[in-house]
PDB file of C-alpha atoms in Angstrom:
ATOM      1  CA  MET A   1      13.903   4.130  -6.836  1.00 36.00           C
ATOM      2  CA  ARG A   2      14.595   0.636  -8.016  1.00 37.00           C
ATOM      3  CA  ARG A   3      13.624  -1.411  -4.938  1.00 40.00           C
ATOM      4  CA  LEU A   4      10.139   0.184  -4.977  1.00 41.00           C
ATOM      5  CA  SER A   5       8.968  -2.254  -7.804  1.00 41.00           C
ATOM      6  CA  ALA A   6      10.608  -4.800  -6.951  1.00 37.00           C
ATOM      7  CA  PHE A   7       7.520  -5.625  -3.936  1.00 44.00           C
ATOM      8  CA  SER A   8      10.028  -8.742  -2.279  1.00 43.00           C
ATOM      9  CA  TRP A   9       7.777  -8.832   0.351  1.00 43.00           C
ATOM     10  CA  ILE A  10       5.234  -9.708  -1.611  1.00 44.00           C
ATOM     11  CA  PRO A  11       5.361 -13.957  -1.203  1.00 44.00           C
ATOM     12  CA  ILE A  12       5.929 -13.776   1.627  1.00 42.00           C
ATOM     13  CA  LEU A  13       3.060 -12.099   2.597  1.00 44.00           C
ATOM     14  CA  ALA A  14       1.334 -14.442   0.502  1.00 43.00           C
ATOM     15  CA  ILE A  15       2.414 -17.715   2.187  1.00 40.00           C
ATOM     16  CA  ILE A  16       1.762 -16.363   5.528  1.00 41.00           C
ATOM     17  CA  ALA A  17      -1.995 -15.165   3.993  1.00 42.00           C
ATOM     18  CA  GLY A  18      -1.773 -18.543   2.742  1.00 42.00           C
ATOM     19  CA  LEU A  19      -1.693 -20.259   6.187  1.00 39.00           C
ATOM     20  CA  GLY A  20      -5.051 -18.825   7.530  1.00 37.00           C
ATOM     21  CA  PHE A  21      -6.801 -21.274   6.280  1.00 35.00           C
ATOM     22  CA  MET A  22      -5.303 -23.272   9.052  1.00 36.00           C
ATOM     23  CA  LEU A  23      -5.358 -20.933  12.043  1.00 35.00           C
ATOM     24  CA  ASP A  24      -8.300 -21.864  14.685  1.00 36.00           C
ATOM     25  CA  PRO A  25     -11.213 -20.528  12.352  1.00 36.00           C
ATOM     26  CA  ALA A  26     -12.295 -18.553  15.736  1.00 36.00           C
ATOM     27  CA  GLN A  27      -9.585 -16.376  15.239  1.00 35.00           C
ATOM     28  CA  SER A  28      -9.083 -16.346  12.443  1.00 33.00           C
ATOM     29  CA  GLN A  29     -11.660 -13.855  11.109  1.00 33.00           C
ATOM     30  CA  PRO A  30     -11.176 -10.883   9.282  1.00 38.00           C
ATOM     31  CA  THR A  31     -12.163  -7.442  10.231  1.00 48.00           C
ATOM     32  CA  SER A  32     -15.278  -7.433   7.818  1.00 67.00           C
ATOM     33  CA  ASP A  33     -15.361  -5.344   5.205  1.00 69.00           C
ATOM     34  CA  ASP A  34     -17.813  -3.078   6.495  1.00 75.00           C
ATOM     35  CA  ASP A  35     -15.470  -2.587   9.681  1.00 82.00           C
ATOM     36  CA  LEU A  36     -11.918  -2.626   6.955  1.00 83.00           C
ATOM     37  CA  ALA A  37     -14.187   0.507   5.079  1.00 85.00           C
ATOM     38  CA  ALA A  38     -15.222   3.029   8.285  1.00 87.00           C
ATOM     39  CA  GLN A  39     -11.424   3.420   8.597  1.00 88.00           C
ATOM     40  CA  ALA A  40     -10.097   6.818   7.945  1.00 89.00           C
ATOM     41  CA  GLY A  41      -6.543   5.284   6.455  1.00 93.00           C
ATOM     42  CA  TYR A  42      -8.702   2.433   4.017  1.00 94.00           C
ATOM     43  CA  VAL A  43      -8.764   3.204   0.569  1.00 95.00           C
ATOM     44  CA  ASP A  44     -11.740   1.349  -1.599  1.00 93.00           C
ATOM     45  CA  PHE A  45      -9.672  -0.822  -4.637  1.00 93.00           C
ATOM     46  CA  SER A  46     -12.461  -3.271  -5.211  1.00 89.00           C
ATOM     47  CA  GLY A  47     -12.746  -0.947  -8.910  1.00 92.00           C
ATOM     48  CA  ILE A  48      -9.230  -1.484  -9.949  1.00 95.00           C
ATOM     49  CA  ASP A  49      -9.290  -4.514 -11.865  1.00 92.00           C
ATOM     50  CA  SER A  50     -11.674  -2.790 -14.514  1.00 94.00           C
ATOM     51  CA  TRP A  51      -9.399  -0.931 -15.200  1.00 95.00           C
ATOM     52  CA  PHE A  52      -6.795  -3.966 -16.691  1.00 94.00           C
ATOM     53  CA  ASP A  53      -7.074  -6.096 -19.766  1.00 90.00           C
ATOM     54  CA  ALA A  54      -5.604  -8.972 -17.289  1.00 88.00           C
ATOM     55  CA  GLU A  55      -5.845 -10.246 -13.928  1.00 90.00           C
ATOM     56  CA  ALA A  56      -3.672  -8.729 -10.900  1.00 90.00           C
ATOM     57  CA  SER A  57      -0.523 -10.123 -11.109  1.00 89.00           C
ATOM     58  CA  THR A  58       0.019  -9.606  -7.120  1.00 86.00           C
ATOM     59  CA  GLU A  59      -3.067  -9.751  -4.624  1.00 87.00           C
ATOM     60  CA  VAL A  60      -2.491  -9.303  -1.237  1.00 82.00           C
ATOM     61  CA  ASP A  61      -5.409  -8.941   1.475  1.00 85.00           C
ATOM     62  CA  ILE A  62      -3.756  -9.711   5.010  1.00 82.00           C
ATOM     63  CA  ARG A  63      -6.220  -8.417   7.905  1.00 84.00           C
ATOM     64  CA  GLY A  64      -7.007  -9.194  11.292  1.00 76.00           C
ATOM     65  CA  PRO A  65      -5.179 -11.853  12.836  1.00 78.00           C
ATOM     66  CA  LEU A  66      -2.832 -12.869  10.072  1.00 79.00           C
ATOM     67  CA  VAL A  67      -1.078  -9.087  10.569  1.00 79.00           C
ATOM     68  CA  ASN A  68      -0.223 -10.230  13.903  1.00 78.00           C
ATOM     69  CA  LEU A  69       1.749 -13.421  12.177  1.00 81.00           C
ATOM     70  CA  VAL A  70       3.729 -10.846   9.635  1.00 76.00           C
ATOM     71  CA  ALA A  71       4.829  -9.852  12.699  1.00 77.00           C
ATOM     72  CA  GLN A  72       5.814 -12.051  14.811  1.00 80.00           C
ATOM     73  CA  ALA A  73       7.476 -12.993  11.327  1.00 79.00           C
ATOM     74  CA  ALA A  74       9.698 -10.450  11.348  1.00 75.00           C
ATOM     75  CA  GLU A  75      10.319  -9.929  15.133  1.00 79.00           C
ATOM     76  CA  SER A  76      13.753 -11.816  15.008  1.00 81.00           C
ATOM     77  CA  SER A  77      14.657 -10.036  11.458  1.00 80.00           C
ATOM     78  CA  ASP A  78      13.362  -6.175  12.415  1.00 75.00           C
ATOM     79  CA  PRO A  79      11.955  -5.868  15.195  1.00 78.00           C
ATOM     80  CA  ASP A  80      11.078  -2.215  14.867  1.00 72.00           C
ATOM     81  CA  PHE A  81       8.789  -3.128  11.187  1.00 72.00           C
ATOM     82  CA  ALA A  82       7.388  -5.991  13.408  1.00 75.00           C
ATOM     83  CA  SER A  83       6.595  -3.222  16.734  1.00 75.00           C
ATOM     84  CA  MET A  84       4.979  -0.955  14.448  1.00 72.00           C
ATOM     85  CA  MET A  85       2.753  -3.811  12.781  1.00 75.00           C
ATOM     86  CA  GLY A  86       0.888  -3.827  16.083  1.00 75.00           C
ATOM     87  CA  ASP A  87      -1.227  -1.026  14.650  1.00 80.00           C
ATOM     88  CA  VAL A  88      -1.147  -2.251  11.140  1.00 85.00           C
ATOM     89  CA  VAL A  89      -5.204  -3.072  10.753  1.00 88.00           C
ATOM     90  CA  ALA A  90      -4.841  -3.928   6.782  1.00 89.00           C
ATOM     91  CA  ILE A  91      -2.815  -4.335   4.195  1.00 85.00           C
ATOM     92  CA  GLN A  92      -3.750  -4.525   0.538  1.00 87.00           C
ATOM     93  CA  VAL A  93      -1.600  -4.836  -2.651  1.00 86.00           C
ATOM     94  CA  ARG A  94      -2.767  -4.785  -6.247  1.00 91.00           C
ATOM     95  CA  GLY A  95      -0.218  -4.999  -8.992  1.00 90.00           C
ATOM     96  CA  TYR A  96      -0.660  -5.402 -12.605  1.00 94.00           C
ATOM     97  CA  PRO A  97       0.921  -5.792 -15.748  1.00 94.00           C
ATOM     98  CA  LEU A  98       1.085  -2.139 -17.845  1.00 94.00           C
ATOM     99  CA  PRO A  99       1.698  -2.651 -20.979  1.00 93.00           C
ATOM    100  CA  GLU A 100       2.966   0.396 -23.587  1.00 93.00           C
ATOM    101  CA  ASP A 101      -0.321   1.099 -25.131  1.00 94.00           C
ATOM    102  CA  ARG A 102      -2.372   1.053 -22.181  1.00 94.00           C
ATOM    103  CA  VAL A 103       0.465   3.602 -20.149  1.00 94.00           C
ATOM    104  CA  LYS A 104      -2.246   6.828 -20.774  1.00 95.00           C
ATOM    105  CA  ASP A 105      -4.784   5.510 -19.914  1.00 96.00           C
ATOM    106  CA  ILE A 106      -3.656   4.142 -16.233  1.00 96.00           C
ATOM    107  CA  ARG A 107      -3.039   6.860 -15.503  1.00 96.00           C
ATOM    108  CA  SER A 108      -5.719   9.176 -16.353  1.00 96.00           C
ATOM    109  CA  ARG A 109      -7.445   6.866 -13.894  1.00 96.00           C
ATOM    110  CA  THR A 110      -4.691   6.117 -11.336  1.00 96.00           C
ATOM    111  CA  ASN A 111      -4.530  10.271 -11.726  1.00 95.00           C
ATOM    112  CA  GLN A 112      -7.975  10.868 -11.074  1.00 96.00           C
ATOM    113  CA  LEU A 113      -7.545   8.037  -7.943  1.00 97.00           C
ATOM    114  CA  ALA A 114      -5.199  10.237  -6.404  1.00 97.00           C
ATOM    115  CA  GLN A 115      -7.055  12.868  -6.582  1.00 97.00           C
ATOM    116  CA  SER A 116     -10.115  11.595  -5.009  1.00 96.00           C
ATOM    117  CA  LEU A 117      -7.499  10.833  -2.321  1.00 97.00           C
ATOM    118  CA  GLU A 118      -6.798  15.011  -2.172  1.00 97.00           C
ATOM    119  CA  ASP A 119     -10.343  15.100  -2.201  1.00 97.00           C
ATOM    120  CA  SER A 120     -10.632  13.194   0.965  1.00 95.00           C
ATOM    121  CA  GLY A 121      -8.360  14.638   3.169  1.00 95.00           C
ATOM    122  CA  TRP A 122      -5.147  12.651   1.923  1.00 96.00           C
ATOM    123  CA  SER A 123      -1.619  14.653   1.605  1.00 94.00           C
ATOM    124  CA  ARG A 124       0.515  13.798  -1.064  1.00 94.00           C
ATOM    125  CA  VAL A 125       4.289  13.245   0.738  1.00 88.00           C
ATOM    126  CA  ILE A 126       6.030  12.096  -2.164  1.00 85.00           C
ATOM    127  CA  TYR A 127       5.829  12.401  -6.106  1.00 89.00           C
ATOM    128  CA  VAL A 128       8.715  11.162  -8.051  1.00 87.00           C
ATOM    129  CA  ARG A 129       9.113  11.316 -11.631  1.00 89.00           C
ATOM    130  CA  GLU A 130      11.949   8.521 -13.124  1.00 87.00           C
ATOM    131  CA  GLU A 131      12.521   6.963 -15.979  1.00 85.00           C
ATOM    132  CA  GLY A 132       9.334   7.125 -17.135  1.00 88.00           C
ATOM    133  CA  GLU A 133       7.887   5.200 -14.006  1.00 89.00           C
ATOM    134  CA  GLN A 134       5.641   7.530 -11.917  1.00 92.00           C
ATOM    135  CA  VAL A 135       5.262   7.794  -7.802  1.00 90.00           C
ATOM    136  CA  SER A 136       2.543   9.299  -5.157  1.00 92.00           C
ATOM    137  CA  ILE A 137       3.073   8.809  -1.815  1.00 89.00           C
ATOM    138  CA  TYR A 138      -0.528   9.780   0.340  1.00 93.00           C
ATOM    139  CA  ILE A 139      -1.024   9.790   3.772  1.00 91.00           C
ATOM    140  CA  GLN A 140      -4.147  10.202   5.710  1.00 93.00           C
ATOM    141  CA  LYS A 141      -3.610  11.493   9.153  1.00 88.00           C
ATOM    142  CA  SER A 142      -5.479  11.344  12.244  1.00 84.00           C
ATOM    143  CA  GLY A 143      -4.529  13.962  14.929  1.00 81.00           C
ATOM    144  CA  ASP A 144      -0.960  13.350  14.986  1.00 79.00           C
ATOM    145  CA  ARG A 145      -0.777   9.887  13.594  1.00 80.00           C
ATOM    146  CA  ILE A 146      -0.969   8.904  10.142  1.00 85.00           C
ATOM    147  CA  ALA A 147      -4.314   6.544   9.637  1.00 91.00           C
ATOM    148  CA  GLY A 148      -3.651   4.780   6.753  1.00 92.00           C
ATOM    149  CA  LEU A 149      -1.173   5.241   3.407  1.00 90.00           C
ATOM    150  CA  THR A 150      -1.232   5.142  -0.300  1.00 93.00           C
ATOM    151  CA  LEU A 151       1.053   4.428  -2.761  1.00 91.00           C
ATOM    152  CA  LEU A 152       0.389   4.288  -6.228  1.00 94.00           C
ATOM    153  CA  SER A 153       2.759   3.390  -8.747  1.00 91.00           C
ATOM    154  CA  THR A 154       3.186   3.271 -12.509  1.00 93.00           C
ATOM    155  CA  LYS A 155       6.402   1.530 -14.296  1.00 91.00           C
ATOM    156  CA  PRO A 156       5.078   1.517 -18.481  1.00 92.00           C
ATOM    157  CA  GLY A 157       6.399  -1.945 -19.325  1.00 91.00           C
ATOM    158  CA  LYS A 158       6.251  -3.320 -16.376  1.00 91.00           C
ATOM    159  CA  GLU A 159       3.718  -2.532 -13.852  1.00 91.00           C
ATOM    160  CA  SER A 160       1.202  -0.376 -11.854  1.00 92.00           C
ATOM    161  CA  VAL A 161       1.077  -0.998  -7.889  1.00 90.00           C
ATOM    162  CA  TYR A 162      -1.504   0.232  -5.831  1.00 92.00           C
ATOM    163  CA  VAL A 163      -1.189  -0.094  -1.942  1.00 89.00           C
ATOM    164  CA  ASN A 164      -2.856   1.110   0.772  1.00 92.00           C
ATOM    165  CA  ILE A 165      -1.617   0.106   4.522  1.00 88.00           C
ATOM    166  CA  VAL A 166      -4.292   0.918   7.345  1.00 91.00           C
ATOM    167  CA  GLY A 167      -3.638   1.619  10.605  1.00 87.00           C
ATOM    168  CA  SER A 168      -2.675   3.430  13.318  1.00 82.00           C
ATOM    169  CA  LEU A 169       1.404   5.098  12.910  1.00 75.00           C
ATOM    170  CA  SER A 170       3.500   7.539  13.875  1.00 72.00           C
ATOM    171  CA  PRO A 171       5.453   9.622  11.748  1.00 67.00           C
ATOM    172  CA  ASP A 172       8.805   8.636  12.727  1.00 68.00           C
ATOM    173  CA  GLN A 173       7.407   4.798  12.166  1.00 68.00           C
ATOM    174  CA  ILE A 174       7.135   5.191   8.278  1.00 68.00           C
ATOM    175  CA  ALA A 175      10.911   4.470   7.964  1.00 67.00           C
ATOM    176  CA  ALA A 176      10.670   0.885   9.449  1.00 66.00           C
ATOM    177  CA  LEU A 177       7.381   0.447   7.610  1.00 67.00           C
ATOM    178  CA  GLY A 178       9.813   0.643   4.250  1.00 65.00           C
ATOM    179  CA  ARG A 179      12.786  -1.085   5.456  1.00 67.00           C
ATOM    180  CA  GLY A 180      10.736  -3.843   6.415  1.00 65.00           C
ATOM    181  CA  LEU A 181       7.866  -4.165   3.429  1.00 65.00           C
ATOM    182  CA  ASN A 182      11.203  -2.970   0.792  1.00 64.00           C
ATOM    183  CA  VAL A 183       9.650   0.798  -0.188  1.00 61.00           C
ATOM    184  CA  SER A 184      12.612   2.620  -0.309  1.00 58.00           C
ATOM    185  CA  ALA A 185      10.821   5.920  -0.941  1.00 58.00           C
ATOM    186  CA  LEU A 186       8.933   5.003   2.394  1.00 62.00           C
ATOM    187  CA  GLU A 187      12.196   5.768   4.377  1.00 61.00           C
ATOM    188  CA  GLN A 188      12.222   9.524   2.289  1.00 57.00           C
ATOM    189  CA  VAL A 189       8.738  10.108   3.354  1.00 59.00           C
ATOM    190  CA  ASP A 190       8.156  13.914   5.809  1.00 57.00           C
ATOM    191  CA  VAL A 191       5.573  14.237   7.288  1.00 56.00           C
ATOM    192  CA  SER A 192       6.199  16.768   9.377  1.00 54.00           C
ATOM    193  CA  ARG A 193       5.385  19.817   6.829  1.00 48.00           C
ATOM    194  CA  ASN A 194       2.108  17.761   6.786  1.00 47.00           C
ATOM    195  CA  SER A 195      -0.984  19.811   9.204  1.00 42.00           C
ATOM    196  CA  PRO A 196      -2.939  17.261  10.558  1.00 41.00           C
ATOM    197  CA  ASN A 197      -6.590  16.879   9.266  1.00 42.00           C
TER     198      ASN A 197
END
């Protein structure tokens, strides 16, 4: 689980996202919020900011043509990851400092978010409690493919992290996703035991 909190890929994604202003405006238009919200695998993170006393320490929103840039950047080092990114519509990440005195409140809110995912047909495929850290990974299925993946993580005294990946993924692509995003828990996801929604 040590790699899970590192999120060493985030600075790379942030740099690529920053390149968006250099693209041709006709090509750099992100998927509209309405289009994105209509995707089965999308989770609205807009209310999470209000849970915390501090601003997000990590905030990544990659969609549309910027997803293609991430894929191109990974082409030589991880072709499997680059190929999988071709079916990704959006990646959103929020990371917040999690002081010890806020753990109970933030975990309660995170659990409410987890319950709302389950109520909406998401399936939890991983739940880890280790050294105070809690990590849940959910998938939303559409037929035999995965329409979205959401990770919820709280690590007292360190950070609380929320990741949502929207797109059409096959179950066997999850390991490549875990390697490419440096999230070891994704390499262990077994979705074969979950029937399609």
